[in-house]
Structures are given as structure tokens and as C-alpha cells.
């Protein structure tokens, strides 16, 4: 099927209607959470749902319409392909080694201790590995913080000099 074809649109619209349980014409975070699966028989992390909805909710209503849902659907599908690419053992989880491979491919270079911190922060199940939905959240948070950092890294050398208040403002201004 070609991208953007009538069949694709019909499929997406039928999906949208199934997810829109209250028939409001928009999808809430709770409706979306019930519709998405991370492949581990656990519900999608509500924080990840809210983060993704924030990326697509253009009018800041707290819900998404069909056009926004179509964008979010593609976004999740793209992340799923990325997740499968780096889940080398097909376990349905990303472990520390796989996370290092993914983030290195995205251009990041972190210490071993930082990868431990990322696993600790995004491993909701305390298994030493990250589920699909938490992988999305980890990557989006890293990208958001990176963009915020780059706003202060005027000479692009990877170093910034800011006050504590500037740091706090930078962190609390980031939508996560």
C-alpha cells in the first residue's frame, strides 16, 4: 500500500474511531493509553502517552483529532521500527548494551555510569531493561534536553556556562 493512500486513510480512520470510545471526535490520553500496546502485556506508560500527545496536540486541548492521530500513529510506528532494530535479542526490551547502541547511532556519547542512570530512570519494572514505551520516553526526553542545552551552547563545543537559576529555568521550561 502506498503511503497516504485511500486504504491507509480508511484504516487509520477506523482505528481512530475504535480508540475514540466516547465518540467525541477526539482522543484523550486515557483512550490512547488503552489502545496502545508495548508488547509486554502492560499498559503504555501514561507519561509517555502525555509526552507524545503534547507533541501532536497542536491546539493544546489535551486531546488529539484525526489528523493529529494520524501523525502520532506514524510517529509510534517509526519508533517501533527503531526499537526492533536495536532490540537485538528480540526480547521486547532494550538492555543497557542495546541502549548504548541506539543512542550511539543517534549521535550521543555517554559514560557507562550515565547509561546506568538512564536504565534506572526509565525502567519502570526494575528489570534492568527498558520497555518500548519507556524507550520512546527516554529518547524524546534526551532530544528535548539536548535541544534546550544547544540553545545555550552558542559555540557548539558541548560546554555551557550558566547560573544555577538559568539551569533550573532551562530544566523546568522543558516540556516532558
PDB file of C-alpha atoms in Angstrom:
ATOM      1  CA  UNK A   1       0.000   0.000   0.000  1.00  0.00           C
ATOM      2  CA  UNK A   2       1.348   3.407  -0.915  1.00  0.00           C
ATOM      3  CA  UNK A   3       1.869   5.955   1.838  1.00  0.00           C
ATOM      4  CA  UNK A   4      -1.106   8.252   2.193  1.00  0.00           C
ATOM      5  CA  UNK A   5      -3.327   6.032   0.056  1.00  0.00           C
ATOM      6  CA  UNK A   6      -7.099   5.897   0.457  1.00  0.00           C
ATOM      7  CA  UNK A   7      -6.729   2.460   2.069  1.00  0.00           C
ATOM      8  CA  UNK A   8      -4.237   3.854   4.616  1.00  0.00           C
ATOM      9  CA  UNK A   9      -6.592   6.713   5.465  1.00  0.00           C
ATOM     10  CA  UNK A  10      -9.568   4.363   5.785  1.00  0.00           C
ATOM     11  CA  UNK A  11      -7.576   2.044   8.056  1.00  0.00           C
ATOM     12  CA  UNK A  12      -6.392   4.944  10.221  1.00  0.00           C
ATOM     13  CA  UNK A  13      -9.898   6.378  10.440  1.00  0.00           C
ATOM     14  CA  UNK A  14     -11.306   3.026  11.540  1.00  0.00           C
ATOM     15  CA  UNK A  15      -8.536   2.821  14.160  1.00  0.00           C
ATOM     16  CA  UNK A  16      -9.321   6.365  15.294  1.00  0.00           C
ATOM     17  CA  UNK A  17     -13.000   5.500  15.687  1.00  0.00           C
ATOM     18  CA  UNK A  18     -12.150   2.385  17.738  1.00  0.00           C
ATOM     19  CA  UNK A  19      -9.899   4.394  20.046  1.00  0.00           C
ATOM     20  CA  UNK A  20     -12.416   7.261  20.403  1.00  0.00           C
ATOM     21  CA  UNK A  21     -14.559   5.343  22.921  1.00  0.00           C
ATOM     22  CA  UNK A  22     -16.708   8.318  23.939  1.00  0.00           C
ATOM     23  CA  UNK A  23     -17.353   9.297  20.286  1.00  0.00           C
ATOM     24  CA  UNK A  24     -16.232  12.888  20.942  1.00  0.00           C
ATOM     25  CA  UNK A  25     -14.308  13.159  17.684  1.00  0.00           C
ATOM     26  CA  UNK A  26     -11.076  13.477  19.653  1.00  0.00           C
ATOM     27  CA  UNK A  27      -8.903  11.071  21.611  1.00  0.00           C
ATOM     28  CA  UNK A  28      -7.892  11.633  25.229  1.00  0.00           C
ATOM     29  CA  UNK A  29      -4.713  10.375  26.876  1.00  0.00           C
ATOM     30  CA  UNK A  30      -6.685   7.652  28.666  1.00  0.00           C
ATOM     31  CA  UNK A  31      -8.294   6.458  25.416  1.00  0.00           C
ATOM     32  CA  UNK A  32      -4.920   6.388  23.694  1.00  0.00           C
ATOM     33  CA  UNK A  33      -3.316   4.532  26.597  1.00  0.00           C
ATOM     34  CA  UNK A  34      -5.976   1.805  26.371  1.00  0.00           C
ATOM     35  CA  UNK A  35      -5.352   1.460  22.634  1.00  0.00           C
ATOM     36  CA  UNK A  36      -1.543   1.231  22.598  1.00  0.00           C
ATOM     37  CA  UNK A  37       0.453  -1.852  23.475  1.00  0.00           C
ATOM     38  CA  UNK A  38       4.125  -2.000  24.247  1.00  0.00           C
ATOM     39  CA  UNK A  39       4.280  -5.742  23.632  1.00  0.00           C
ATOM     40  CA  UNK A  40       4.818  -6.729  27.267  1.00  0.00           C
ATOM     41  CA  UNK A  41       1.155  -7.087  28.323  1.00  0.00           C
ATOM     42  CA  UNK A  42       1.469  -3.935  30.414  1.00  0.00           C
ATOM     43  CA  UNK A  43      -0.271  -0.644  29.683  1.00  0.00           C
ATOM     44  CA  UNK A  44       1.644   2.069  27.888  1.00  0.00           C
ATOM     45  CA  UNK A  45       3.249   4.476  30.344  1.00  0.00           C
ATOM     46  CA  UNK A  46       0.828   7.399  30.829  1.00  0.00           C
ATOM     47  CA  UNK A  47       3.780   9.811  30.967  1.00  0.00           C
ATOM     48  CA  UNK A  48       4.883   8.620  27.528  1.00  0.00           C
ATOM     49  CA  UNK A  49       1.313   8.990  26.248  1.00  0.00           C
ATOM     50  CA  UNK A  50       1.127  12.552  27.571  1.00  0.00           C
ATOM     51  CA  UNK A  51       4.556  13.390  26.157  1.00  0.00           C
ATOM     52  CA  UNK A  52       3.580  12.124  22.699  1.00  0.00           C
ATOM     53  CA  UNK A  53       0.172  13.789  22.793  1.00  0.00           C
ATOM     54  CA  UNK A  54       1.894  17.047  23.690  1.00  0.00           C
ATOM     55  CA  UNK A  55       3.945  16.734  20.511  1.00  0.00           C
ATOM     56  CA  UNK A  56       0.833  16.344  18.327  1.00  0.00           C
ATOM     57  CA  UNK A  57      -1.888  18.297  20.163  1.00  0.00           C
ATOM     58  CA  UNK A  58      -1.453  21.467  18.102  1.00  0.00           C
ATOM     59  CA  UNK A  59      -4.271  23.366  19.796  1.00  0.00           C
ATOM     60  CA  UNK A  60      -3.225  22.349  23.341  1.00  0.00           C
ATOM     61  CA  UNK A  61      -6.675  20.952  24.184  1.00  0.00           C
ATOM     62  CA  UNK A  62      -5.407  17.825  25.901  1.00  0.00           C
ATOM     63  CA  UNK A  63      -6.880  15.687  23.126  1.00  0.00           C
ATOM     64  CA  UNK A  64      -5.971  14.881  19.531  1.00  0.00           C
ATOM     65  CA  UNK A  65      -8.171  14.943  16.458  1.00  0.00           C
ATOM     66  CA  UNK A  66      -7.952  12.566  13.500  1.00  0.00           C
ATOM     67  CA  UNK A  67      -5.204  14.460  11.655  1.00  0.00           C
ATOM     68  CA  UNK A  68      -3.116  14.644  14.832  1.00  0.00           C
ATOM     69  CA  UNK A  69      -3.810  10.942  15.496  1.00  0.00           C
ATOM     70  CA  UNK A  70      -2.547  10.069  12.005  1.00  0.00           C
ATOM     71  CA  UNK A  71       0.723  11.875  12.757  1.00  0.00           C
ATOM     72  CA  UNK A  72       1.028  10.224  16.147  1.00  0.00           C
ATOM     73  CA  UNK A  73       0.316   6.790  14.619  1.00  0.00           C
ATOM     74  CA  UNK A  74       3.186   7.241  12.146  1.00  0.00           C
ATOM     75  CA  UNK A  75       5.412   8.526  14.958  1.00  0.00           C
ATOM     76  CA  UNK A  76       4.741   5.429  17.086  1.00  0.00           C
ATOM     77  CA  UNK A  77       5.227   3.147  14.056  1.00  0.00           C
ATOM     78  CA  UNK A  78       8.590   4.765  13.317  1.00  0.00           C
ATOM     79  CA  UNK A  79       9.660   4.346  16.958  1.00  0.00           C
ATOM     80  CA  UNK A  80       8.534   0.719  16.858  1.00  0.00           C
ATOM     81  CA  UNK A  81      10.761   0.054  13.840  1.00  0.00           C
ATOM     82  CA  UNK A  82      13.657   1.767  15.624  1.00  0.00           C
ATOM     83  CA  UNK A  83      13.027  -0.230  18.800  1.00  0.00           C
ATOM     84  CA  UNK A  84      13.008  -3.522  16.877  1.00  0.00           C
ATOM     85  CA  UNK A  85      16.238  -2.542  15.148  1.00  0.00           C
ATOM     86  CA  UNK A  86      18.055  -2.084  18.458  1.00  0.00           C
ATOM     87  CA  UNK A  87      16.345  -4.909  20.401  1.00  0.00           C
ATOM     88  CA  UNK A  88      18.963  -7.292  19.049  1.00  0.00           C
ATOM     89  CA  UNK A  89      17.846 -10.301  21.104  1.00  0.00           C
ATOM     90  CA  UNK A  90      14.128  -9.689  20.286  1.00  0.00           C
ATOM     91  CA  UNK A  91      13.314  -9.776  23.997  1.00  0.00           C
ATOM     92  CA  UNK A  92      10.809  -6.918  23.771  1.00  0.00           C
ATOM     93  CA  UNK A  93      13.115  -4.833  25.941  1.00  0.00           C
ATOM     94  CA  UNK A  94      16.204  -2.683  25.435  1.00  0.00           C
ATOM     95  CA  UNK A  95      19.031  -3.520  27.822  1.00  0.00           C
ATOM     96  CA  UNK A  96      21.982  -1.280  28.638  1.00  0.00           C
ATOM     97  CA  UNK A  97      24.144  -2.571  25.782  1.00  0.00           C
ATOM     98  CA  UNK A  98      21.316  -2.170  23.266  1.00  0.00           C
ATOM     99  CA  UNK A  99      20.522   1.307  24.618  1.00  0.00           C
ATOM    100  CA  UNK A 100      24.162   2.300  24.185  1.00  0.00           C
ATOM    101  CA  UNK A 101      23.996   1.079  20.568  1.00  0.00           C
ATOM    102  CA  UNK A 102      20.795   3.023  19.888  1.00  0.00           C
ATOM    103  CA  UNK A 103      21.976   6.271  21.447  1.00  0.00           C
ATOM    104  CA  UNK A 104      25.391   6.000  19.800  1.00  0.00           C
ATOM    105  CA  UNK A 105      23.603   5.607  16.453  1.00  0.00           C
ATOM    106  CA  UNK A 106      21.650   8.781  17.320  1.00  0.00           C
ATOM    107  CA  UNK A 107      24.954  10.618  17.863  1.00  0.00           C
ATOM    108  CA  UNK A 108      25.217  10.536  21.664  1.00  0.00           C
ATOM    109  CA  UNK A 109      28.390   9.592  23.537  1.00  0.00           C
ATOM    110  CA  UNK A 110      27.806   8.925  27.233  1.00  0.00           C
ATOM    111  CA  UNK A 111      29.719   7.259  30.056  1.00  0.00           C
ATOM    112  CA  UNK A 112      28.851   3.803  31.324  1.00  0.00           C
ATOM    113  CA  UNK A 113      27.517   5.407  34.514  1.00  0.00           C
ATOM    114  CA  UNK A 114      25.148   7.602  32.517  1.00  0.00           C
ATOM    115  CA  UNK A 115      23.667   4.540  30.787  1.00  0.00           C
ATOM    116  CA  UNK A 116      23.123   3.028  34.251  1.00  0.00           C
ATOM    117  CA  UNK A 117      21.296   6.235  35.215  1.00  0.00           C
ATOM    118  CA  UNK A 118      19.118   6.099  32.079  1.00  0.00           C
ATOM    119  CA  UNK A 119      18.188   2.469  32.737  1.00  0.00           C
ATOM    120  CA  UNK A 120      17.379   3.307  36.365  1.00  0.00           C
ATOM    121  CA  UNK A 121      15.299   6.346  35.358  1.00  0.00           C
ATOM    122  CA  UNK A 122      13.293   4.745  32.529  1.00  0.00           C
ATOM    123  CA  UNK A 123      12.992   1.121  33.720  1.00  0.00           C
ATOM    124  CA  UNK A 124       9.541   1.170  35.356  1.00  0.00           C
ATOM    125  CA  UNK A 125       9.626  -2.566  36.009  1.00  0.00           C
ATOM    126  CA  UNK A 126      13.050  -2.609  37.721  1.00  0.00           C
ATOM    127  CA  UNK A 127      14.328  -5.333  35.410  1.00  0.00           C
ATOM    128  CA  UNK A 128      17.496  -3.625  34.182  1.00  0.00           C
ATOM    129  CA  UNK A 129      15.937  -3.017  30.780  1.00  0.00           C
ATOM    130  CA  UNK A 130      13.546  -0.611  29.123  1.00  0.00           C
ATOM    131  CA  UNK A 131      10.185  -1.462  27.514  1.00  0.00           C
ATOM    132  CA  UNK A 132       9.086   0.029  24.180  1.00  0.00           C
ATOM    133  CA  UNK A 133       7.048   2.890  25.637  1.00  0.00           C
ATOM    134  CA  UNK A 134       9.798   3.825  28.078  1.00  0.00           C
ATOM    135  CA  UNK A 135      12.341   3.742  25.228  1.00  0.00           C
ATOM    136  CA  UNK A 136      10.260   6.354  23.396  1.00  0.00           C
ATOM    137  CA  UNK A 137      10.108   8.479  26.539  1.00  0.00           C
ATOM    138  CA  UNK A 138      13.855   8.165  27.159  1.00  0.00           C
ATOM    139  CA  UNK A 139      14.729   9.198  23.613  1.00  0.00           C
ATOM    140  CA  UNK A 140      12.246  12.086  23.484  1.00  0.00           C
ATOM    141  CA  UNK A 141      13.422  13.418  26.851  1.00  0.00           C
ATOM    142  CA  UNK A 142      17.063  13.187  25.719  1.00  0.00           C
ATOM    143  CA  UNK A 143      16.261  15.024  22.481  1.00  0.00           C
ATOM    144  CA  UNK A 144      14.264  17.706  24.303  1.00  0.00           C
ATOM    145  CA  UNK A 145      17.042  18.284  26.838  1.00  0.00           C
ATOM    146  CA  UNK A 146      19.638  18.271  24.063  1.00  0.00           C
ATOM    147  CA  UNK A 147      17.726  20.968  22.189  1.00  0.00           C
ATOM    148  CA  UNK A 148      17.484  23.040  25.358  1.00  0.00           C
ATOM    149  CA  UNK A 149      21.221  22.631  26.019  1.00  0.00           C
ATOM    150  CA  UNK A 150      22.074  23.605  22.444  1.00  0.00           C
ATOM    151  CA  UNK A 151      20.217  26.859  22.960  1.00  0.00           C
ATOM    152  CA  UNK A 152      22.931  27.813  25.471  1.00  0.00           C
ATOM    153  CA  UNK A 153      25.888  26.167  23.684  1.00  0.00           C
ATOM    154  CA  UNK A 154      26.495  29.094  21.354  1.00  0.00           C
ATOM    155  CA  UNK A 155      29.945  27.939  20.205  1.00  0.00           C
ATOM    156  CA  UNK A 156      28.782  24.281  19.832  1.00  0.00           C
ATOM    157  CA  UNK A 157      31.657  22.839  21.872  1.00  0.00           C
ATOM    158  CA  UNK A 158      29.485  20.772  24.227  1.00  0.00           C
ATOM    159  CA  UNK A 159      30.071  23.088  27.173  1.00  0.00           C
ATOM    160  CA  UNK A 160      27.911  25.834  28.645  1.00  0.00           C
ATOM    161  CA  UNK A 161      28.422  28.315  31.448  1.00  0.00           C
ATOM    162  CA  UNK A 162      25.162  29.177  33.173  1.00  0.00           C
ATOM    163  CA  UNK A 163      23.978  30.169  36.612  1.00  0.00           C
ATOM    164  CA  UNK A 164      22.014  27.842  38.844  1.00  0.00           C
ATOM    165  CA  UNK A 165      18.840  29.819  38.129  1.00  0.00           C
ATOM    166  CA  UNK A 166      19.469  29.584  34.368  1.00  0.00           C
ATOM    167  CA  UNK A 167      19.936  25.829  34.748  1.00  0.00           C
ATOM    168  CA  UNK A 168      16.720  25.480  36.756  1.00  0.00           C
ATOM    169  CA  UNK A 169      14.846  27.645  34.257  1.00  0.00           C
ATOM    170  CA  UNK A 170      16.186  25.527  31.406  1.00  0.00           C
ATOM    171  CA  UNK A 171      15.146  22.252  33.070  1.00  0.00           C
ATOM    172  CA  UNK A 172      11.720  23.412  34.220  1.00  0.00           C
ATOM    173  CA  UNK A 173      10.974  25.022  30.855  1.00  0.00           C
ATOM    174  CA  UNK A 174      11.391  21.689  29.099  1.00  0.00           C
ATOM    175  CA  UNK A 175       8.039  20.038  28.353  1.00  0.00           C
ATOM    176  CA  UNK A 176       8.358  16.421  29.487  1.00  0.00           C
TER     177      UNK A 176
END
